[in-house]
mmCIF file of C-alpha atoms in Angstrom:
data_model
loop_
_atom_site.group_PDB
_atom_site.id
_atom_site.type_symbol
_atom_site.label_atom_id
_atom_site.label_comp_id
_atom_site.label_asym_id
_atom_site.label_seq_id
_atom_site.Cartn_x
_atom_site.Cartn_y
_atom_site.Cartn_z
ATOM 1 C CA MET A 150 146.557 353.488 37.216
ATOM 2 C CA GLY A 151 143.751 353.245 39.521
ATOM 3 C CA ASP A 152 142.811 357.022 39.434
ATOM 4 C CA LEU A 153 143.043 356.885 35.555
ATOM 5 C CA LEU A 154 140.345 354.205 35.426
ATOM 6 C CA ARG A 155 137.759 356.739 36.980
ATOM 7 C CA GLU A 156 138.307 359.260 34.522
ATOM 8 C CA PRO A 157 136.624 359.802 31.102
ATOM 9 C CA LEU A 158 138.515 358.068 28.193
ATOM 10 C CA THR A 159 140.589 360.761 26.337
ATOM 11 C CA ALA A 160 143.216 360.568 23.745
ATOM 12 C CA GLY A 161 145.725 361.349 26.584
ATOM 13 C CA ASN A 162 144.451 358.646 28.947
ATOM 14 C CA ALA A 163 144.468 356.188 25.943
ATOM 15 C CA LEU A 164 148.067 356.892 25.367
ATOM 16 C CA LEU A 165 148.823 356.476 28.894
ATOM 17 C CA PHE A 166 147.005 353.029 28.778
ATOM 18 C CA LEU A 167 148.984 351.909 25.841
ATOM 19 C CA LEU A 168 152.344 353.091 27.398
ATOM 20 C CA ALA A 169 151.330 351.159 30.612
ATOM 21 C CA ALA A 170 150.674 348.057 28.467
ATOM 22 C CA ALA A 171 153.934 348.422 26.785
ATOM 23 C CA GLY A 172 155.724 348.796 30.125
ATOM 24 C CA LEU A 173 154.111 345.686 31.591
ATOM 25 C CA LEU A 174 154.940 343.830 28.398
ATOM 26 C CA LEU A 175 158.403 344.812 28.932
ATOM 27 C CA ILE A 176 158.409 343.659 32.601
ATOM 28 C CA VAL A 177 156.939 340.315 31.707
ATOM 29 C CA LEU A 178 159.479 339.813 28.834
ATOM 30 C CA GLY A 179 162.210 340.725 31.188
ATOM 31 C CA PHE A 180 160.779 338.334 33.807
ATOM 32 C CA VAL A 181 160.574 335.304 31.264
ATOM 33 C CA THR A 182 164.072 336.051 30.030
ATOM 34 C CA TYR A 183 165.468 335.768 33.538
ATOM 35 C CA ALA A 184 163.079 333.252 34.993
ATOM 36 C CA ILE A 185 164.460 330.789 32.411
ATOM 37 C CA TYR A 186 167.934 331.622 33.597
ATOM 38 C CA PHE A 187 167.181 331.412 37.271
ATOM 39 C CA GLU A 188 165.391 328.159 36.776
ATOM 40 C CA ARG A 189 168.278 326.591 35.251
ATOM 41 C CA ARG A 190 170.548 327.747 37.868
ATOM 42 C CA VAL A 191 168.202 326.750 40.755
ATOM 43 C CA ILE A 192 167.613 323.296 39.176
ATOM 44 C CA GLY A 193 171.429 322.967 38.441
ATOM 45 C CA TRP A 194 172.236 323.845 42.257
ATOM 46 C CA MET A 195 169.537 321.250 43.514
ATOM 47 C CA GLN A 196 170.899 318.592 41.054
ATOM 48 C CA LEU A 197 174.435 319.303 41.709
ATOM 49 C CA ARG A 198 174.957 320.444 38.132
ATOM 50 C CA VAL A 199 176.537 323.709 36.886
ATOM 51 C CA GLY A 200 173.885 325.519 34.850
ATOM 52 C CA PRO A 201 174.511 328.383 32.392
ATOM 53 C CA ASN A 202 177.643 330.146 33.447
ATOM 54 C CA ARG A 203 179.412 330.997 30.055
ATOM 55 C CA VAL A 204 177.553 333.667 28.116
ATOM 56 C CA GLY A 205 178.006 336.953 29.976
ATOM 57 C CA PRO A 206 178.792 337.489 33.549
ATOM 58 C CA LEU A 207 177.648 334.588 35.597
ATOM 59 C CA GLY A 208 175.785 333.357 32.400
ATOM 60 C CA LEU A 209 173.307 336.207 32.602
ATOM 61 C CA LEU A 210 173.179 336.513 28.981
ATOM 62 C CA GLN A 211 172.611 332.723 28.182
ATOM 63 C CA THR A 212 168.770 333.143 27.848
ATOM 64 C CA VAL A 213 169.170 336.200 25.579
ATOM 65 C CA ALA A 214 171.375 334.196 23.336
ATOM 66 C CA ASP A 215 169.002 331.416 23.233
ATOM 67 C CA ILE A 216 166.167 333.578 22.430
ATOM 68 C CA PHE A 217 168.232 335.297 19.566
ATOM 69 C CA LYS A 218 169.104 331.814 18.160
ATOM 70 C CA LEU A 219 165.304 330.917 18.093
ATOM 71 C CA LEU A 220 164.489 334.314 16.448
ATOM 72 C CA ILE A 221 167.051 333.805 13.527
ATOM 73 C CA LYS A 222 166.161 330.087 12.927
ATOM 74 C CA GLU A 223 164.336 329.416 9.678
ATOM 75 C CA ASP A 224 160.446 329.571 10.006
ATOM 76 C CA THR A 225 159.103 326.370 8.521
ATOM 77 C CA ILE A 226 155.519 325.366 7.796
ATOM 78 C CA PRO A 227 154.643 321.981 6.751
ATOM 79 C CA ARG A 228 153.529 321.701 3.049
ATOM 80 C CA LYS A 229 150.205 319.972 3.937
ATOM 81 C CA ALA A 230 149.449 322.066 7.091
ATOM 82 C CA ASP A 231 146.588 324.420 7.333
ATOM 83 C CA ARG A 232 148.667 327.576 7.066
ATOM 84 C CA ALA A 233 146.077 330.118 8.368
ATOM 85 C CA LEU A 234 145.421 327.972 11.561
ATOM 86 C CA PHE A 235 149.128 326.832 11.837
ATOM 87 C CA VAL A 236 150.078 330.650 11.905
ATOM 88 C CA LEU A 237 147.275 331.616 14.284
ATOM 89 C CA ALA A 238 147.757 329.042 17.053
ATOM 90 C CA PRO A 239 150.749 330.504 18.642
ATOM 91 C CA VAL A 240 149.308 334.014 18.765
ATOM 92 C CA LEU A 241 146.011 332.610 20.039
ATOM 93 C CA ALA A 242 147.977 330.853 22.855
ATOM 94 C CA TYR A 243 149.920 334.107 23.791
ATOM 95 C CA VAL A 244 147.332 336.820 23.706
ATOM 96 C CA PRO A 245 145.241 335.302 26.460
ATOM 97 C CA ALA A 246 148.215 334.675 28.549
ATOM 98 C CA PHE A 247 149.227 338.461 28.502
ATOM 99 C CA ALA A 248 145.468 339.733 28.704
ATOM 100 C CA VAL A 249 144.889 338.061 31.916
ATOM 101 C CA LEU A 250 147.589 340.250 33.695
ATOM 102 C CA ALA A 251 145.301 343.234 33.243
ATOM 103 C CA VAL A 252 143.139 342.203 36.254
ATOM 104 C CA ILE A 253 146.063 341.508 38.618
ATOM 105 C CA PRO A 254 146.289 344.160 41.434
ATOM 106 C CA TYR A 255 149.902 344.739 42.686
ATOM 107 C CA THR A 256 148.871 347.329 45.457
ATOM 108 C CA SER A 257 145.588 348.987 46.487
ATOM 109 C CA GLY A 258 146.416 351.692 43.940
ATOM 110 C CA LEU A 259 148.470 349.840 41.318
ATOM 111 C CA TYR A 260 146.343 348.010 38.972
ATOM 112 C CA PHE A 261 145.318 348.022 35.226
ATOM 113 C CA ALA A 262 141.730 346.798 35.446
ATOM 114 C CA ASP A 263 139.387 346.746 38.497
ATOM 115 C CA LEU A 264 136.551 344.254 37.462
ATOM 116 C CA ASN A 265 133.956 343.086 39.759
ATOM 117 C CA VAL A 266 134.340 339.580 38.051
ATOM 118 C CA GLY A 267 138.210 339.891 37.938
ATOM 119 C CA LEU A 268 138.542 336.142 38.940
ATOM 120 C CA LEU A 269 136.070 334.960 36.521
ATOM 121 C CA TYR A 270 137.846 337.086 33.685
ATOM 122 C CA TYR A 271 141.054 335.333 34.502
ATOM 123 C CA VAL A 272 139.572 331.932 34.442
ATOM 124 C CA ALA A 273 137.482 332.350 31.224
ATOM 125 C CA LEU A 274 140.335 334.013 29.322
ATOM 126 C CA SER A 275 143.117 331.644 30.403
ATOM 127 C CA SER A 276 141.014 328.629 29.123
ATOM 128 C CA MET A 277 141.305 329.914 25.536
ATOM 129 C CA THR A 278 144.926 328.567 25.410
ATOM 130 C CA THR A 279 143.601 325.085 25.405
ATOM 131 C CA LEU A 280 142.036 325.871 22.031
ATOM 132 C CA ALA A 281 145.291 327.307 20.732
ATOM 133 C CA ILE A 282 147.058 323.995 21.675
ATOM 134 C CA VAL A 283 144.482 321.912 19.965
ATOM 135 C CA LEU A 284 144.503 324.068 17.097
ATOM 136 C CA GLY A 285 148.366 323.842 16.659
ATOM 137 C CA GLY A 286 148.326 320.114 16.884
ATOM 138 C CA TRP A 287 145.547 319.722 14.235
ATOM 139 C CA ALA A 288 146.922 322.400 11.822
ATOM 140 C CA SER A 289 150.171 320.726 11.788
ATOM 141 C CA ASN A 290 148.941 317.851 9.853
ATOM 142 C CA ASN A 291 150.992 315.567 11.806
ATOM 143 C CA LYS A 292 149.776 312.566 13.646
ATOM 144 C CA TYR A 293 152.173 313.059 16.624
ATOM 145 C CA ALA A 294 151.325 316.736 16.942
ATOM 146 C CA LEU A 295 147.553 315.841 16.856
ATOM 147 C CA LEU A 296 147.987 313.220 19.630
ATOM 148 C CA GLY A 297 150.030 315.766 21.563
ATOM 149 C CA GLY A 298 147.418 318.380 21.186
ATOM 150 C CA MET A 299 144.561 316.020 22.211
ATOM 151 C CA ARG A 300 146.330 314.710 25.081
ATOM 152 C CA SER A 301 147.272 318.263 26.220
ATOM 153 C CA ALA A 302 143.666 319.383 25.870
ATOM 154 C CA ALA A 303 142.327 316.458 27.998
ATOM 155 C CA GLN A 304 144.829 317.361 30.797
ATOM 156 C CA MET A 305 144.112 321.091 30.806
ATOM 157 C CA ILE A 306 140.264 320.681 30.724
ATOM 158 C CA SER A 307 140.482 318.060 33.422
ATOM 159 C CA TYR A 308 142.670 320.189 35.704
ATOM 160 C CA GLU A 309 140.720 323.411 35.060
ATOM 161 C CA VAL A 310 137.694 321.963 36.744
ATOM 162 C CA PRO A 311 139.340 321.451 40.265
ATOM 163 C CA LEU A 312 141.377 324.699 39.735
ATOM 164 C CA VAL A 313 138.156 326.709 39.463
ATOM 165 C CA MET A 314 136.444 324.855 42.238
ATOM 166 C CA SER A 315 139.477 325.290 44.377
ATOM 167 C CA VAL A 316 139.046 329.050 44.583
ATOM 168 C CA VAL A 317 135.205 328.893 45.224
ATOM 169 C CA GLY A 318 136.134 328.824 49.083
ATOM 170 C CA VAL A 319 138.068 332.161 48.589
ATOM 171 C CA VAL A 320 135.131 333.694 46.858
ATOM 172 C CA MET A 321 132.686 332.573 49.543
ATOM 173 C CA LEU A 322 135.008 333.788 52.371
ATOM 174 C CA SER A 323 135.642 337.144 50.751
ATOM 175 C CA GLY A 324 132.173 337.786 49.217
ATOM 176 C CA SER A 325 133.523 338.878 46.015
ATOM 177 C CA MET A 326 135.262 337.948 42.664
ATOM 178 C CA ASN A 327 137.094 341.391 42.522
ATOM 179 C CA LEU A 328 140.702 340.613 43.163
ATOM 180 C CA ARG A 329 141.304 343.839 45.137
ATOM 181 C CA SER A 330 138.360 342.901 47.389
ATOM 182 C CA ILE A 331 139.736 339.524 47.976
ATOM 183 C CA VAL A 332 143.002 340.829 49.144
ATOM 184 C CA ALA A 333 141.349 343.551 51.223
ATOM 185 C CA ALA A 334 139.401 340.655 52.931
ATOM 186 C CA GLN A 335 142.398 338.719 54.145
ATOM 187 C CA GLY A 336 143.294 340.830 57.266
ATOM 188 C CA ASP A 337 146.519 342.335 58.584
ATOM 189 C CA TRP A 338 148.079 339.074 60.033
ATOM 190 C CA PHE A 339 149.470 336.273 58.082
ATOM 191 C CA TRP A 340 147.014 333.800 59.857
ATOM 192 C CA GLN A 341 144.143 335.601 58.316
ATOM 193 C CA TRP A 342 145.301 334.957 54.837
ATOM 194 C CA HIS A 343 143.223 332.501 52.876
ATOM 195 C CA PHE A 344 146.127 330.027 52.528
ATOM 196 C CA LEU A 345 145.325 328.782 56.143
ATOM 197 C CA PRO A 346 141.554 328.725 56.295
ATOM 198 C CA GLN A 347 141.532 327.493 52.731
ATOM 199 C CA LEU A 348 144.317 324.996 53.187
ATOM 200 C CA ILE A 349 142.716 322.210 51.056
ATOM 201 C CA GLY A 350 141.651 324.582 48.363
ATOM 202 C CA PHE A 351 145.331 326.153 48.329
ATOM 203 C CA ALA A 352 146.871 322.733 47.966
ATOM 204 C CA ILE A 353 144.409 321.844 44.993
ATOM 205 C CA PHE A 354 145.015 325.111 43.340
ATOM 206 C CA VAL A 355 148.782 324.778 43.489
ATOM 207 C CA VAL A 356 148.561 321.224 42.150
ATOM 208 C CA ALA A 357 146.072 321.964 39.487
ATOM 209 C CA SER A 358 148.190 325.204 38.524
ATOM 210 C CA VAL A 359 151.196 323.062 38.002
ATOM 211 C CA SER A 360 149.221 320.922 35.658
ATOM 212 C CA GLU A 361 147.781 323.822 33.755
ATOM 213 C CA LEU A 362 151.074 325.272 33.375
ATOM 214 C CA ASN A 363 152.283 321.791 31.786
ATOM 215 C CA ARG A 364 155.152 321.749 34.181
ATOM 216 C CA THR A 365 156.878 318.832 35.874
ATOM 217 C CA PRO A 366 155.633 316.432 37.095
ATOM 218 C CA PHE A 367 152.726 317.131 34.695
ATOM 219 C CA ASP A 368 154.473 318.045 31.614
ATOM 220 C CA LEU A 369 152.956 315.255 29.448
ATOM 221 C CA PRO A 370 152.280 317.823 26.565
ATOM 222 C CA GLU A 371 156.117 317.911 25.939
ATOM 223 C CA ALA A 372 156.885 314.266 26.657
ATOM 224 C CA GLU A 373 159.650 313.985 23.969
ATOM 225 C CA SER A 374 160.296 310.303 24.835
ATOM 226 C CA GLU A 375 156.589 309.342 23.978
ATOM 227 C CA LEU A 376 155.393 312.019 21.420
ATOM 228 C CA VAL A 377 158.520 313.273 19.768
ATOM 229 C CA ALA A 378 157.665 316.810 21.228
ATOM 230 C CA GLY A 379 153.907 317.117 21.565
ATOM 231 C CA TYR A 380 151.760 319.726 19.902
ATOM 232 C CA HIS A 381 154.386 321.940 18.815
ATOM 233 C CA VAL A 382 156.591 319.336 17.063
ATOM 234 C CA GLU A 383 156.266 321.197 13.716
ATOM 235 C CA TYR A 384 156.979 324.472 15.016
ATOM 236 C CA SER A 385 160.166 326.211 14.726
ATOM 237 C CA GLY A 386 161.890 329.584 15.193
ATOM 238 C CA PHE A 387 159.853 332.439 16.569
ATOM 239 C CA ARG A 388 156.575 330.525 16.528
ATOM 240 C CA PHE A 389 158.003 327.715 18.721
ATOM 241 C CA ALA A 390 159.351 330.699 20.959
ATOM 242 C CA PHE A 391 155.722 332.077 21.216
ATOM 243 C CA PHE A 392 154.513 328.794 22.730
ATOM 244 C CA MET A 393 157.361 328.743 25.190
ATOM 245 C CA LEU A 394 156.850 332.474 26.101
ATOM 246 C CA THR A 395 153.185 331.490 26.752
ATOM 247 C CA GLU A 396 154.215 328.934 29.299
ATOM 248 C CA TYR A 397 156.425 331.510 31.267
ATOM 249 C CA VAL A 398 153.950 334.302 30.947
ATOM 250 C CA TYR A 399 151.397 331.880 32.640
ATOM 251 C CA VAL A 400 154.079 331.227 35.341
ATOM 252 C CA TYR A 401 154.092 335.004 36.038
ATOM 253 C CA ALA A 402 150.202 335.187 36.000
ATOM 254 C CA ILE A 403 149.680 331.956 38.303
ATOM 255 C CA ALA A 404 152.353 333.192 40.716
ATOM 256 C CA ALA A 405 150.735 336.776 40.898
ATOM 257 C CA LEU A 406 147.278 335.109 41.225
ATOM 258 C CA THR A 407 148.237 332.822 44.045
ATOM 259 C CA THR A 408 149.730 335.708 45.825
ATOM 260 C CA VAL A 409 146.440 337.583 45.521
ATOM 261 C CA LEU A 410 144.000 334.871 46.299
ATOM 262 C CA PHE A 411 146.019 333.030 49.033
ATOM 263 C CA LEU A 412 148.936 335.076 50.350
ATOM 264 C CA GLY A 413 147.607 338.402 51.197
ATOM 265 C CA GLY A 414 148.658 340.220 48.118
ATOM 266 C CA TRP A 415 150.506 343.418 49.185
ATOM 267 C CA HIS A 416 149.773 342.972 52.900
ATOM 268 C CA PRO A 417 152.728 342.521 55.240
ATOM 269 C CA PRO A 418 152.685 339.427 57.478
ATOM 270 C CA ALA A 419 152.080 341.600 60.529
ATOM 271 C CA PRO A 420 150.668 345.264 60.924
ATOM 272 C CA PHE A 421 154.045 346.602 62.291
ATOM 273 C CA LEU A 422 155.858 345.562 59.239
ATOM 274 C CA ASP A 423 153.938 347.975 57.053
ATOM 275 C CA ILE A 424 156.956 350.217 57.005
ATOM 276 C CA VAL A 425 158.015 348.190 53.854
ATOM 277 C CA PRO A 426 156.171 349.107 50.908
ATOM 278 C CA GLY A 427 153.137 346.918 49.810
ATOM 279 C CA LEU A 428 154.818 346.358 46.210
ATOM 280 C CA ILE A 429 157.900 344.936 47.928
ATOM 281 C CA TRP A 430 155.835 342.416 49.854
ATOM 282 C CA PHE A 431 153.887 341.506 46.712
ATOM 283 C CA VAL A 432 157.172 340.756 44.704
ATOM 284 C CA LEU A 433 158.647 338.772 47.552
ATOM 285 C CA LYS A 434 155.570 336.501 47.932
ATOM 286 C CA PHE A 435 155.546 336.336 44.105
ATOM 287 C CA ALA A 436 159.119 335.357 43.982
ATOM 288 C CA LEU A 437 158.452 332.632 46.574
ATOM 289 C CA VAL A 438 155.781 330.954 44.567
ATOM 290 C CA VAL A 439 158.027 331.059 41.563
ATOM 291 C CA PHE A 440 160.972 329.541 43.213
ATOM 292 C CA VAL A 441 158.428 326.559 44.383
ATOM 293 C CA LEU A 442 157.484 325.972 40.999
ATOM 294 C CA PHE A 443 161.296 325.665 40.061
ATOM 295 C CA TRP A 444 161.727 323.367 43.157
ATOM 296 C CA LEU A 445 158.898 321.101 41.914
ATOM 297 C CA ARG A 446 160.411 320.810 38.505
ATOM 298 C CA ALA A 447 163.835 319.973 39.950
ATOM 299 C CA THR A 448 162.490 317.297 42.414
ATOM 300 C CA PHE A 449 159.638 315.170 40.876
ATOM 301 C CA PRO A 450 159.508 312.723 37.972
ATOM 302 C CA ARG A 451 157.065 312.932 35.341
ATOM 303 C CA LEU A 452 153.668 311.005 35.851
ATOM 304 C CA ARG A 453 152.057 308.494 33.411
ATOM 305 C CA VAL A 454 148.980 309.927 31.675
ATOM 306 C CA ASP A 455 146.704 307.508 33.475
ATOM 307 C CA GLN A 456 148.093 308.420 36.885
ATOM 308 C CA LEU A 457 147.613 312.143 35.835
ATOM 309 C CA MET A 458 144.026 311.822 34.702
ATOM 310 C CA GLY A 459 143.066 309.586 37.719
ATOM 311 C CA PHE A 460 144.538 311.973 40.180
ATOM 312 C CA GLY A 461 142.629 314.770 38.739
ATOM 313 C CA TRP A 462 139.257 313.360 38.593
ATOM 314 C CA LYS A 463 139.425 310.777 41.434
ATOM 315 C CA VAL A 464 141.448 313.042 44.100
ATOM 316 C CA LEU A 465 141.325 316.530 43.312
ATOM 317 C CA LEU A 466 137.817 316.946 42.293
ATOM 318 C CA PRO A 467 136.250 315.226 45.247
ATOM 319 C CA LEU A 468 138.609 317.270 47.575
ATOM 320 C CA ALA A 469 137.440 320.421 45.905
ATOM 321 C CA LEU A 470 133.817 319.517 46.439
ATOM 322 C CA LEU A 471 134.598 318.661 50.048
ATOM 323 C CA ASN A 472 136.270 321.971 50.517
ATOM 324 C CA ILE A 473 133.256 323.912 49.218
ATOM 325 C CA PHE A 474 130.903 321.971 51.499
ATOM 326 C CA VAL A 475 133.184 322.572 54.595
ATOM 327 C CA THR A 476 133.510 326.234 53.774
ATOM 328 C CA ALA A 477 129.769 326.652 53.491
ATOM 329 C CA ALA A 478 129.074 324.846 56.913
ATOM 330 C CA TYR A 479 131.836 326.859 58.516
ATOM 331 C CA MET A 480 130.214 330.248 57.219
ATOM 332 C CA GLU A 481 126.671 329.056 58.053
ATOM 333 C CA LEU A 482 127.601 327.667 61.746
ATOM 334 C CA TRP A 483 130.323 330.077 62.881
ATOM 335 C CA ILE A 484 130.368 333.263 60.970
ATOM 336 C CA LYS A 485 126.686 333.884 60.912
#
């Protein structure tokens, strides 16, 4: 893909781009299908429960059955809902989630778009999902959905601030917002990866990412015991599936971005381990991050909304500012 980006756009190249996008979509859909399965199995193992084990060998077809059930359910739209916006919201949520994957580099030569501002592109586009959530809650003409949408927007906007600020130190150390350049700047040994010199930023990034994904312990947008089911309470069938698909596509995107920014991307932990292809190292690190997200969901209870908002503004934001100043001081005093 990297070589194609440097060639003139022709009909043949355009077709290859479309095929590559379709291939990535199939990979992502496969990831979503079996990420749900493995999440249920991992959480079941951690909490001494069984998990899916009936549909297909070892329950491998359980998620396929669940998706099929969602797709054949009746598609209902409330009579007094804003029909056009109600239909648009799930699409507006999903499209940015898939579009951000274009800038993720998997190896030095396997990527779709090599943008100099790839990190900025990711941050800007992913924030559009907040609009979709508010839109879905408002267009439903349901007070519970509206409350869920507003609370979700407050959470996501609040945690986007420390999330973005947590990666400023990475940009300062690498001197670029190009994701391939950020990976190249991390060196050949695991202690040169950014998760160690940017330990505070890494911790903030992980916590804020979990909140942006609306996952436990920050899953307040789906706090069924408080708001029926949050912003998507009026959605059913495949439209509801789009919202769920968006969440797991962002799990894929955040795990890949964490691997690129802090875990050395496709670099092995040591130079003598480069006999293993870089793509394999990327996948292993990616899988580790996904497992940690499952682990957190199995371990922590849900926070109250005041705890969540206070933690974001009173703890994460000051720490993110401190990390920027410490990184700047380090670069001024030691690197120069």
